Coordinates of C-alpha atoms (C1' of nucleotides) in Angstrom, one line a residue:
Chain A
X1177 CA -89.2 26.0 -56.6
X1178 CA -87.6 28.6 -58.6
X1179 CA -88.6 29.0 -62.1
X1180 CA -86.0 31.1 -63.8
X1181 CA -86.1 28.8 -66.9
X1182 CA -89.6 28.6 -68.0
X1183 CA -89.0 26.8 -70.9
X1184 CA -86.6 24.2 -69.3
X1185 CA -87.8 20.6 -69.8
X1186 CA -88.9 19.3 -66.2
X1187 CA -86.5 16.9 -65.0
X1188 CA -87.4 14.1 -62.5
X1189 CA -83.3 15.0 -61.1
X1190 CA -82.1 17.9 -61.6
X1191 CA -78.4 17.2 -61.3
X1192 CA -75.1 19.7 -61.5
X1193 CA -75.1 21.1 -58.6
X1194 CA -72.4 23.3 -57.0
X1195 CA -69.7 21.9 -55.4
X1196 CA -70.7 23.4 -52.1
X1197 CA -74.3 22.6 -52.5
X1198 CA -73.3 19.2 -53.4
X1199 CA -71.2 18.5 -50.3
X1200 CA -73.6 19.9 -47.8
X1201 CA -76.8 17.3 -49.2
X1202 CA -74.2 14.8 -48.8
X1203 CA -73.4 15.7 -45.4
X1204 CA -77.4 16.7 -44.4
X1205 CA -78.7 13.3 -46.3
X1206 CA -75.7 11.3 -44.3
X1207 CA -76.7 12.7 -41.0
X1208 CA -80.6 11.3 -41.9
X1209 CA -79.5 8.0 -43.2
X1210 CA -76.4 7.3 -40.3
X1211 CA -79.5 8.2 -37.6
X1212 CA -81.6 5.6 -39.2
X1213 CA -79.5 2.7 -40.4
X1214 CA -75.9 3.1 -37.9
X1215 CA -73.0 4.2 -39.5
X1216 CA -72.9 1.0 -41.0
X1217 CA -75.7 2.7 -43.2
X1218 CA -73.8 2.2 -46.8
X1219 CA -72.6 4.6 -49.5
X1220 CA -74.8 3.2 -51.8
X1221 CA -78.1 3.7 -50.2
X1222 CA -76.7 7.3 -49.6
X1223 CA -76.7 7.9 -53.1
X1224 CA -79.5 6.7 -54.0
X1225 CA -81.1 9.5 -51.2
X1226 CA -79.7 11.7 -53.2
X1227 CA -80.2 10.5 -56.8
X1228 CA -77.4 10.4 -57.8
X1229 CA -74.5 7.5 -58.5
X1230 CA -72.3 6.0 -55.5
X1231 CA -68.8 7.1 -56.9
X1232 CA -69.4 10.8 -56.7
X1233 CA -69.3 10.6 -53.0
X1234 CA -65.5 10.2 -53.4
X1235 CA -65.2 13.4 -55.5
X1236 CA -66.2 15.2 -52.2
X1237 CA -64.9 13.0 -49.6
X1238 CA -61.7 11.1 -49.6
X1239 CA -63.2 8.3 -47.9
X1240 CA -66.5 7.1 -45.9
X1241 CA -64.8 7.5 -42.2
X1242 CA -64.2 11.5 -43.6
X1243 CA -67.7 11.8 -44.3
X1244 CA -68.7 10.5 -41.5
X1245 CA -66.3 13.1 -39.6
X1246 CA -67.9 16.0 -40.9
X1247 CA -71.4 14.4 -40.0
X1248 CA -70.0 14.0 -36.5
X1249 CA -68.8 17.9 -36.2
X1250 CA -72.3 19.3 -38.3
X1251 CA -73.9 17.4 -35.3
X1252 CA -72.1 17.8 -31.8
X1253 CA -71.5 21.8 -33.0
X1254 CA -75.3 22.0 -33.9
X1255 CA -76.7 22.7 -29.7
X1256 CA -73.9 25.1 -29.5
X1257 CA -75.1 28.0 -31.6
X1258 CA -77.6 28.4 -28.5
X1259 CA -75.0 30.9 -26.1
X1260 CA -75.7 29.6 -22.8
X1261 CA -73.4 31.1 -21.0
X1262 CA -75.0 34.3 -20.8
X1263 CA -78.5 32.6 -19.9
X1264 CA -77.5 30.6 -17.4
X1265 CA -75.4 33.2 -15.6
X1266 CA -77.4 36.5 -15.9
X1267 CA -78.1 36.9 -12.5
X1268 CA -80.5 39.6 -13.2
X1269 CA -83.4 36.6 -13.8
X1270 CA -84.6 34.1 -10.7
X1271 CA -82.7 31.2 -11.0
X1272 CA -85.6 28.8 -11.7
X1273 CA -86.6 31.1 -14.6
X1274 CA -83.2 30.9 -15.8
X1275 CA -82.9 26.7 -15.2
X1276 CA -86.1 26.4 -16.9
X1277 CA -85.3 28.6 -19.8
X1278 CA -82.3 26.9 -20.6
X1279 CA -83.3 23.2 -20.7
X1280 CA -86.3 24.1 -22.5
X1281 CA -84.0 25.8 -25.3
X1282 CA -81.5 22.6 -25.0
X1283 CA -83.9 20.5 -25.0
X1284 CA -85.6 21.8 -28.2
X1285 CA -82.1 21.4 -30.1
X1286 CA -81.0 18.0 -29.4
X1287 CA -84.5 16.1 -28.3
X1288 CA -84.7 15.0 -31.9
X1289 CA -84.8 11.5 -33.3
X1290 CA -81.8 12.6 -35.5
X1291 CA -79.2 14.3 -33.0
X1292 CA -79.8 11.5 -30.1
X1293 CA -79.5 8.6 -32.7
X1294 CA -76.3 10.2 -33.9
X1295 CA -75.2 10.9 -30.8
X1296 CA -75.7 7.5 -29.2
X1297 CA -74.3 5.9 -32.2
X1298 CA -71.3 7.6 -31.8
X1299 CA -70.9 7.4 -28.3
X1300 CA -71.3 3.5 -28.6
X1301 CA -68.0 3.9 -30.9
X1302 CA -66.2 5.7 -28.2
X1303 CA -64.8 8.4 -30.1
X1304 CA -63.3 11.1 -28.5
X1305 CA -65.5 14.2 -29.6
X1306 CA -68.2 12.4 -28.1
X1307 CA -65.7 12.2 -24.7
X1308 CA -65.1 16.1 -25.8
X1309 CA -69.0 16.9 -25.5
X1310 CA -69.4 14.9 -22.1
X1311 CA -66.7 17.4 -20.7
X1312 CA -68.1 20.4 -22.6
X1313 CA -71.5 19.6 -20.9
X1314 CA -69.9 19.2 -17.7
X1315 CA -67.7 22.7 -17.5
X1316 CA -70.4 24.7 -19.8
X1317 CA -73.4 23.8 -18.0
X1318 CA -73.4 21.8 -14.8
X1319 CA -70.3 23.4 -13.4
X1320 CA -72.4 26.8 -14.3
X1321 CA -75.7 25.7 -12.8
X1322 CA -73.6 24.2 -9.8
X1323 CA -71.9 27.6 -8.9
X1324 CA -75.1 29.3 -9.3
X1325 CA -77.0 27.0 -7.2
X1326 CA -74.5 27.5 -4.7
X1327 CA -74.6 31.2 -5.3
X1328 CA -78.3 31.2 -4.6
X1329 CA -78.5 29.4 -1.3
X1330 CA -75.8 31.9 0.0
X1331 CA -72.8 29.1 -0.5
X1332 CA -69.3 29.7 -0.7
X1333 CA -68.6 29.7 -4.5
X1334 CA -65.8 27.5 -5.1
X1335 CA -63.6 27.3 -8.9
X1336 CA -64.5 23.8 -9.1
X1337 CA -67.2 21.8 -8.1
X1338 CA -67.2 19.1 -5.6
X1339 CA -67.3 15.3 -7.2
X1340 CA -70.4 14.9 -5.2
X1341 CA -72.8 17.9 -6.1
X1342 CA -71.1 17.5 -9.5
X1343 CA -72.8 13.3 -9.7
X1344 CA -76.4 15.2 -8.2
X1345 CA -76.0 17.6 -11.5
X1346 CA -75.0 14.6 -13.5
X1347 CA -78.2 12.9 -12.6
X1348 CA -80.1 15.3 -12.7
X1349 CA -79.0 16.2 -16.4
X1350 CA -79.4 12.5 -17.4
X1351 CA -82.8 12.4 -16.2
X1352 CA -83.6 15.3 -18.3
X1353 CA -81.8 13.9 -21.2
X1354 CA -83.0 10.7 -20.7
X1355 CA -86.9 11.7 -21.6
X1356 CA -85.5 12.4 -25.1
X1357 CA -84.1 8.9 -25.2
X1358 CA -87.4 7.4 -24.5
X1359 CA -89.3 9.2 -26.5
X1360 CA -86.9 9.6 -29.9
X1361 CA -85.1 6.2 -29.2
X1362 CA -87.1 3.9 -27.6
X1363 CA -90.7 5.5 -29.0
X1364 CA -91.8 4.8 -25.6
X1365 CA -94.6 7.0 -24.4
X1366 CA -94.0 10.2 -22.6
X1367 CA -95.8 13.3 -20.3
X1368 CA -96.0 15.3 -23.6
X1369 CA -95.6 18.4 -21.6
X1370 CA -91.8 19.1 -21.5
X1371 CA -91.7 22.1 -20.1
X1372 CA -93.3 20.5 -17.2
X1373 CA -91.4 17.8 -17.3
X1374 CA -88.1 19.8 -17.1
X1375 CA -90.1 22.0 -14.6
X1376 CA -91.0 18.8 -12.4
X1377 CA -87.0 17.6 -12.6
X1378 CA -86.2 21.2 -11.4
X1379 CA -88.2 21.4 -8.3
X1380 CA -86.9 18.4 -6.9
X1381 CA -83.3 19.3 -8.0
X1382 CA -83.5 22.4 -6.8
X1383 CA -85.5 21.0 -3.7
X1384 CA -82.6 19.1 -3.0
X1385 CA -79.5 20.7 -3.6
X1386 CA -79.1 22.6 -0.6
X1387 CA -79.4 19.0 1.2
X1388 CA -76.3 17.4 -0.4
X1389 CA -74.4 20.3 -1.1
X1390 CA -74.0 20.5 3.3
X1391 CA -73.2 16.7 3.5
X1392 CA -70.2 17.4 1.0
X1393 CA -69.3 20.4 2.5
X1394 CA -68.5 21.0 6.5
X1395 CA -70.5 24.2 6.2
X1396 CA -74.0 24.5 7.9
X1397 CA -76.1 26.5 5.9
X1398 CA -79.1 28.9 5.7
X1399 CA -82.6 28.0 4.1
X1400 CA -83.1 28.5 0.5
X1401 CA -84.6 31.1 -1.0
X1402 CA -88.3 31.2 -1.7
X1403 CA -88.5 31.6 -5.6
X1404 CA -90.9 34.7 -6.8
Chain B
X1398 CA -56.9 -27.6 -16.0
X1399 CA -58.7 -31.1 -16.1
X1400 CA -55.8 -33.9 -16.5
X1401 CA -58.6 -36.6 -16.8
X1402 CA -56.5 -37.6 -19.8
X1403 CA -52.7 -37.7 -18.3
X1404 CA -51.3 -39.1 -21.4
X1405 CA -52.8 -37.2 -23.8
X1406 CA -51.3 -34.5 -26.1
X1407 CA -51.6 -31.1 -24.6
X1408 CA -53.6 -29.5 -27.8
X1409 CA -54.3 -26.2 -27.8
X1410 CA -57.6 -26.5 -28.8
X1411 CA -60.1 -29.1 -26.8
X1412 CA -62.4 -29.8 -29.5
X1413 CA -65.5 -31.7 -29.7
X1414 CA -67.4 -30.2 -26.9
X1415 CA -71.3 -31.3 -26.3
X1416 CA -74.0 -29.8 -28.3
X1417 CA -75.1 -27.7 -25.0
X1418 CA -72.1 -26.5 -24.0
X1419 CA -71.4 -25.4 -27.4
X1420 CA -74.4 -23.5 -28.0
X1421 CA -74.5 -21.6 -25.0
X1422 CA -70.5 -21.2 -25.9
X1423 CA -71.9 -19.1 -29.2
X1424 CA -74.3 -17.2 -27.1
X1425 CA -71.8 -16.1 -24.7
X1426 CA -69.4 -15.2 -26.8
X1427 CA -71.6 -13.6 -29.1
X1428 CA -72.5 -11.5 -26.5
X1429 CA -69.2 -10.5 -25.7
X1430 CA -68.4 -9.5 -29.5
X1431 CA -71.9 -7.4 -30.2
X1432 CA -72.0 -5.9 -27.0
X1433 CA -68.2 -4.7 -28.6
X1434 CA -68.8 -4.3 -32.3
X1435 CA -72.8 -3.6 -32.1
X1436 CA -74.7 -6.6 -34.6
X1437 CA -72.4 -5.7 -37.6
X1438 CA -70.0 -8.1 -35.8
X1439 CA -69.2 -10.9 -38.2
X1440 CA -69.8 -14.8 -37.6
X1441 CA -66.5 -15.2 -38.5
X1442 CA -64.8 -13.4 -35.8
X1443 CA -67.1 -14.6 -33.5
X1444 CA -66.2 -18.5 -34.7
X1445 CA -62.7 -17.0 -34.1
X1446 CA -63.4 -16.3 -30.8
X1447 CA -64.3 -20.0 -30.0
X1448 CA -61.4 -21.3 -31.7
X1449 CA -64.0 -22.8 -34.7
X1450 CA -64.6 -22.6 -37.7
X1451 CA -67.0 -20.5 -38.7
X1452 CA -69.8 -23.2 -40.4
X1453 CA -70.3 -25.0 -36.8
X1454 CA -72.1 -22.0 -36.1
X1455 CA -75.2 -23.0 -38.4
X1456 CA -74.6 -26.3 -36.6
X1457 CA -76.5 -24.4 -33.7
X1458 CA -78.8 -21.5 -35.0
X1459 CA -80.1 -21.4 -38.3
X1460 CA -79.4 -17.9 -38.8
X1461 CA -77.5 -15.0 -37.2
X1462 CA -80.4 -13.4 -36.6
X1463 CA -81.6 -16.1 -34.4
X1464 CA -78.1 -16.3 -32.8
X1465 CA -79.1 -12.4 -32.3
X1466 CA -82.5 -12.8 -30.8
X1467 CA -80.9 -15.5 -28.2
X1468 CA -78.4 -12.8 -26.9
X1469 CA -81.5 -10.3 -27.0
X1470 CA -82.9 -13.4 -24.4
X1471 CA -79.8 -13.8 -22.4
X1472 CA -79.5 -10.0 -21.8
X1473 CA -83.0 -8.6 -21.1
X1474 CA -83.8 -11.7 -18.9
X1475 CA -80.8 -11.2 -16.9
X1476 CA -81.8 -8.3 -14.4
X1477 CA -85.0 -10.2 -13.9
X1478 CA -83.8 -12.5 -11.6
X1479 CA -83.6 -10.0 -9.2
X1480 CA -86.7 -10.5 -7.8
X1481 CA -87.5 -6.8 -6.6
X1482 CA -91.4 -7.5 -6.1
X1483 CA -90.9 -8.7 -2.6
X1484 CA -88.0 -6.2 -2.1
X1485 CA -89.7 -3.0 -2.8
X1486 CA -93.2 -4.3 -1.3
X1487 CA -92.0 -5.2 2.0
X1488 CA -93.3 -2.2 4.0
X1489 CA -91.6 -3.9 7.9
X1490 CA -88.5 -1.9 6.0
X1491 CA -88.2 1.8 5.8
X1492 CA -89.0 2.7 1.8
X1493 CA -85.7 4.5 1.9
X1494 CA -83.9 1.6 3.0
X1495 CA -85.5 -0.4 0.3
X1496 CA -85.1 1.9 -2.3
X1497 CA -81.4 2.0 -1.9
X1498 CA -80.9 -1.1 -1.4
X1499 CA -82.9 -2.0 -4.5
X1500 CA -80.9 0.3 -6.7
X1501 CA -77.6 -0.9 -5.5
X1502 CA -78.7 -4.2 -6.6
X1503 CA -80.5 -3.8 -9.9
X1504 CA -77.4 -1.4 -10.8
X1505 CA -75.2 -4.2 -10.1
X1506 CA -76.7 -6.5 -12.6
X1507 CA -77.0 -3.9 -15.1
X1508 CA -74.3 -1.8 -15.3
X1509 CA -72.0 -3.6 -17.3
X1510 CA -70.1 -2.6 -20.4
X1511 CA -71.7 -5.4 -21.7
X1512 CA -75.3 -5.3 -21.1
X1513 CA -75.3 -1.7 -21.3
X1514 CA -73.9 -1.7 -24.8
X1515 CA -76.2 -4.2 -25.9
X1516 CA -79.4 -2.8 -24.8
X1517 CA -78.6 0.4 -26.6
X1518 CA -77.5 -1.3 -29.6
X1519 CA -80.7 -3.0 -29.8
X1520 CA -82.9 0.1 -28.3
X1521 CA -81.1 2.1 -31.3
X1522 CA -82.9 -0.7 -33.7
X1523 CA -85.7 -0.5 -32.2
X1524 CA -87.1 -4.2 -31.5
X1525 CA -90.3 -4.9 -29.4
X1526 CA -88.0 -6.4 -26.6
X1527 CA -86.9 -3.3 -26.3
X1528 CA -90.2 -1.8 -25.5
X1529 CA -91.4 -4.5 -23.6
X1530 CA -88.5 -3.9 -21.0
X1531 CA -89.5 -0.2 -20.8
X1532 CA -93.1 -1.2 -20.3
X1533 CA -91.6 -3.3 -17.5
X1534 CA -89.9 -1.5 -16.1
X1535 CA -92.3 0.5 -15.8
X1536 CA -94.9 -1.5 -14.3
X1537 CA -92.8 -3.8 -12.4
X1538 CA -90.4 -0.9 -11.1
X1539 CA -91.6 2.8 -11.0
X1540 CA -95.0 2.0 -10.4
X1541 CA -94.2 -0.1 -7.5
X1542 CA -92.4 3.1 -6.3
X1543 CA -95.0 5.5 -6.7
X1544 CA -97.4 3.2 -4.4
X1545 CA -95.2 3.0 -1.9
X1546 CA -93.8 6.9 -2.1
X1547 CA -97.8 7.5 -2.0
X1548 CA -98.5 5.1 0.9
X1549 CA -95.2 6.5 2.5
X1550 CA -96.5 10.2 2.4
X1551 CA -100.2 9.6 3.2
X1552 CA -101.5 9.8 0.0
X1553 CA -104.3 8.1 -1.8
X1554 CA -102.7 5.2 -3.4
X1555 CA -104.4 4.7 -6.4
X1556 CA -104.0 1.7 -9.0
X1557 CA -102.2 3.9 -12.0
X1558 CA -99.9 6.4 -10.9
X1559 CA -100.6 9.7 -13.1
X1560 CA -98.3 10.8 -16.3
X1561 CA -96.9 13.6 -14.1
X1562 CA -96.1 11.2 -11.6
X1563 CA -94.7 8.5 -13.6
X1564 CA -92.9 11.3 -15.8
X1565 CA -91.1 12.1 -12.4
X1566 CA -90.2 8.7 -11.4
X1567 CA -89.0 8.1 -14.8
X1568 CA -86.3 11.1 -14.6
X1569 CA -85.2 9.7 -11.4
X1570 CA -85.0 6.6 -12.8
X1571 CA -83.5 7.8 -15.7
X1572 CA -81.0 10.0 -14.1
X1573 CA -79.6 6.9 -12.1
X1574 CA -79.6 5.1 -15.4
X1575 CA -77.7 7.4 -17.2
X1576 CA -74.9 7.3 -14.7
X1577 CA -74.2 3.5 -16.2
X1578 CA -73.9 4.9 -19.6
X1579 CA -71.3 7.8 -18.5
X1580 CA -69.6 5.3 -16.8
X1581 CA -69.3 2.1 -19.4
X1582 CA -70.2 3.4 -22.6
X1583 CA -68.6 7.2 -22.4
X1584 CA -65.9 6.2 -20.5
X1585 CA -66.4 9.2 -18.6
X1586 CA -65.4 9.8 -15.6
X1587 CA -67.7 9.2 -12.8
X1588 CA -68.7 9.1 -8.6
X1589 CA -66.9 6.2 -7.7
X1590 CA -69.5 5.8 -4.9
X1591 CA -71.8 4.1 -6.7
X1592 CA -74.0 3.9 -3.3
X1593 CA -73.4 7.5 -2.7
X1594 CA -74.8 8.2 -6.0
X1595 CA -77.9 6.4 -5.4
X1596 CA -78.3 7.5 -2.0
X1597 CA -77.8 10.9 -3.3
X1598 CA -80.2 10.6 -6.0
X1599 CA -82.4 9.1 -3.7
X1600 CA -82.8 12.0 -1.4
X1601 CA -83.7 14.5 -3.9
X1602 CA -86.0 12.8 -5.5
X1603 CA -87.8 11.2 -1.7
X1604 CA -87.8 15.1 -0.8
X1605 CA -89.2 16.4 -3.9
X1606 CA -91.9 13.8 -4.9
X1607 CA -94.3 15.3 -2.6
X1608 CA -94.1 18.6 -3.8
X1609 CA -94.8 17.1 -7.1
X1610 CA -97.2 14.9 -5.9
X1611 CA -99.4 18.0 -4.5
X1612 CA -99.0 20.3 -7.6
X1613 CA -100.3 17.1 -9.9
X1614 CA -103.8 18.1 -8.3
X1615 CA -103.7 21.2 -8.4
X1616 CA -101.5 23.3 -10.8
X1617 CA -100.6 26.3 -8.6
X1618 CA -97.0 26.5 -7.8
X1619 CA -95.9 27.1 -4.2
X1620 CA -92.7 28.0 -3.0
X1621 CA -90.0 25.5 -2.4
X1622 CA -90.4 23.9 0.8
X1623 CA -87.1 24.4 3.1
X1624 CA -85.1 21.2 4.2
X1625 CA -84.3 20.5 7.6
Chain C
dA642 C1' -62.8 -54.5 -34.3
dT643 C1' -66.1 -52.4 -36.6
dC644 C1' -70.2 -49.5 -37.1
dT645 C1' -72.5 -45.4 -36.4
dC646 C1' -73.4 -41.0 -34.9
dC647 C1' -72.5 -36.3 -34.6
dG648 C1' -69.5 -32.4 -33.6
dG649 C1' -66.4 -30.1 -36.6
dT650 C1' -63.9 -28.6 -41.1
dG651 C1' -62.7 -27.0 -46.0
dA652 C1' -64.3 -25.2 -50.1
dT653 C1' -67.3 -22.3 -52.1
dC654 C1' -71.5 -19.4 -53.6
dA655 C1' -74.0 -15.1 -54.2
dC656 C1' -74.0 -10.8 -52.5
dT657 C1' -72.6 -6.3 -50.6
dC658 C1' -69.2 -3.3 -49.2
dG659 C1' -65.8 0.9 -49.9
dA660 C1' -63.0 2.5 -53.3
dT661 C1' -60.7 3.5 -58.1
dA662 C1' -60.1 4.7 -63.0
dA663 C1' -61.7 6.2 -67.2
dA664 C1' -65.2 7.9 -69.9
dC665 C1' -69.1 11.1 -70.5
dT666 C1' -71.7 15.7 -70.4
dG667 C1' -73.2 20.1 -69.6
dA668 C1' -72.0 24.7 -68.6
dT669 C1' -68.7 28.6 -69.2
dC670 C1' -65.0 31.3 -71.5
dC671 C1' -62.7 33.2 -75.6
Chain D
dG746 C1' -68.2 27.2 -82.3
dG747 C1' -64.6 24.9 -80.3
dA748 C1' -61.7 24.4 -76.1
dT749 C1' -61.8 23.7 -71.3
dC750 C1' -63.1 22.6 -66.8
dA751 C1' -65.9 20.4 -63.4
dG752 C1' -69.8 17.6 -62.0
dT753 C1' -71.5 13.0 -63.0
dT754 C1' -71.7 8.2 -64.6
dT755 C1' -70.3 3.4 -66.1
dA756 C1' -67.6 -0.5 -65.1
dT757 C1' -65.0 -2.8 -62.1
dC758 C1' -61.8 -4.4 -58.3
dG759 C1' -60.7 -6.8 -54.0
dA760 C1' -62.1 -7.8 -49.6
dG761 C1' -65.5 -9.3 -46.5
dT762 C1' -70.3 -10.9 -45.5
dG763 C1' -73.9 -14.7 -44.3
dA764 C1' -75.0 -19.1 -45.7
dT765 C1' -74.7 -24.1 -47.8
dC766 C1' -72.8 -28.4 -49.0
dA767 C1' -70.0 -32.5 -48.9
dC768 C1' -66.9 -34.5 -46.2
dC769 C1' -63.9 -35.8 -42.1
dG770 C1' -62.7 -38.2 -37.8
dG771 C1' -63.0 -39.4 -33.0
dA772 C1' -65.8 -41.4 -29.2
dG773 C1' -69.3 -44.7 -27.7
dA774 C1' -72.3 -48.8 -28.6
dT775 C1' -72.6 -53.4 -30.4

DNA sequence: ATCTCCGGTGATCACTCGATAAACTGATCC
DNA sequence: GGATCAGTTTATCGAGTGATCACCGGAGAT
């Protein structure tokens, strides 16, 4: 890349790196080889990623389950960075527009064979950040798409959804997140077109909000709005 | 519980089992500890498990791996059993009717902790039996339900439904799916109302599929059709 | 009673795993 | 140029893995 010593012998591995830079290829190469192999992916072949010898690992990380830790929070905190609050509640935009927006932005950040390997992996373990992200989806997004759905169709906005409308989100999300699973997990084949995929799923969720949302509540309710 | 033997010695261990009941002894239980621990579960703690040692186990398979591809079996044969063909085909019902009650049945086969786990755990490695259930599932399942959602709304019903089409069964699908994995492998907490779910799920997607179905053709996007 | 068959056990091998301690090496400071 | 510090390696440990072998012992057949 950088040549700033011209007359440097070309080495196959060029080793001595900074501390920092060191740790972070540990935690990037972890996060590839974890996706592939399980965390039961060893130390070993995660040296040998890096070219380097399996002891210096524990010069950066006390032990495998801390490395594994820092792969976990690199991983869960990576779709965050989006800011979705403000897109999903800037009422100045159609609703659909907004909906569709969103999941195509979401969808870009974790609908990769590395974050949905990780993810499931560490859901299958049961830890509690992955318990952590399932409620963070669930206040951050659905609860935010639920109150503007019901904001939209002229419904009373309540604090807190109803379990009901708050299961039709659920599935609704799943389905979503679901393609990614096929298509990054099981390499099964896929409509390429997401955003018409995600555009599909919101019709009919949209469709069929209004329907639910009057069974759960005693309310009767006006049409929904024709989007522009 | 048997006190064929009266005068025997109560031993905490009945040994000496027949070769059959053995065997299927090591699947079961082998089931039980990968569906927990994922593959990297050890032949001793499964011989444990038994109340063997953990030699007698090459007694029955020559290698874990063939202990492994018998769960595999066991497990994605299971939900087979079913027999859904004749359910989801038998038009003297209403389709909603027979949707539901399909899902309420095929969900009760597979949403398990333990067959859940396990097909992830062996989706995440990626095995052909993997793919051939989506492939089934496919065929066998969401096509079947795209004929009869076609026949149901007067459309053409023709032989292969189209990606858009099948890509919107599958998020149904997929969405229903995924409530199983909340459930037994988040640990999250759900709808109790399993049937509610489905029924709810079933709605929106039975009022949105011809709205879909339509704009397949024809790409122009109308405005959301009011419910009743 | 004795023989024979076969389910089951004890001992062990080669290997891999995560982790530790000590030695080595290259860059930087005085 | 020598001291020093930090990044890296070599050697190794103890535990655990899948797998193999010789052997044991109880139940049924003769």
């Amino acid at each position: 890349m950088n040549r700033k010593a011209p007359n440097r012998r070309t080495r196959a591995k060029q080793k001595r790196l900074s501390a920092d830079d060191r740790r972070s290829e540990f935690v990037t190469k972890a996060t590839e080889l974890f996706a592939e192999e399980g965390f039961a992916g060893g130390t070993r072949a995660l040296a040998r990623k890096l070219g380097v010898t399996q002891p210096l690992l524990y010069r950066y990380f006390p032990s495998k389950d801390d490395l594994i830790k820092e792969v976990y929070r690199k991983v869960y905190l990576e779709p965050l960075e989006i800011g979705w609050e403000k897109l999903l509640s800037d009422r100045s935009r159609p609703l659909r527009v907004r909906l569709q927006e969103f999941y195509e932005i979401y969808t870009d950040a974790i609908f990769t064979r590395k974050w949905l390997r990780i993810y499931l992996y560490s859901g299958l373990k049961g830890l509690d950040i992955n318990r952590w992200y399932v409620g963070m989806v669930k206040d951050k997004i659905l609860t935010r798409i639920l109150r503007e759905c019901r904001h939209e169709a002229g419904l009373a906005v309540q604090s807190r959804p109803s379990a009901a409308e708050l299961e039709l989100a659920w599935v609704f999300h799943g389905g979503i997140f679901y393609y990614g699973v096929r298509k990054y997990i099981y390499d099964a084949p896929v409509l390429e077109d997401k955003a018409q995929m995600i555009s599909d799923a919101l019709d009919i969720f949209l469709a069929g909000f209004e329907k639910i949302a009057e069974n759960s509540a005693d309310r009767r309710r006006v049409p929904i709005k024709v989007i522009g």
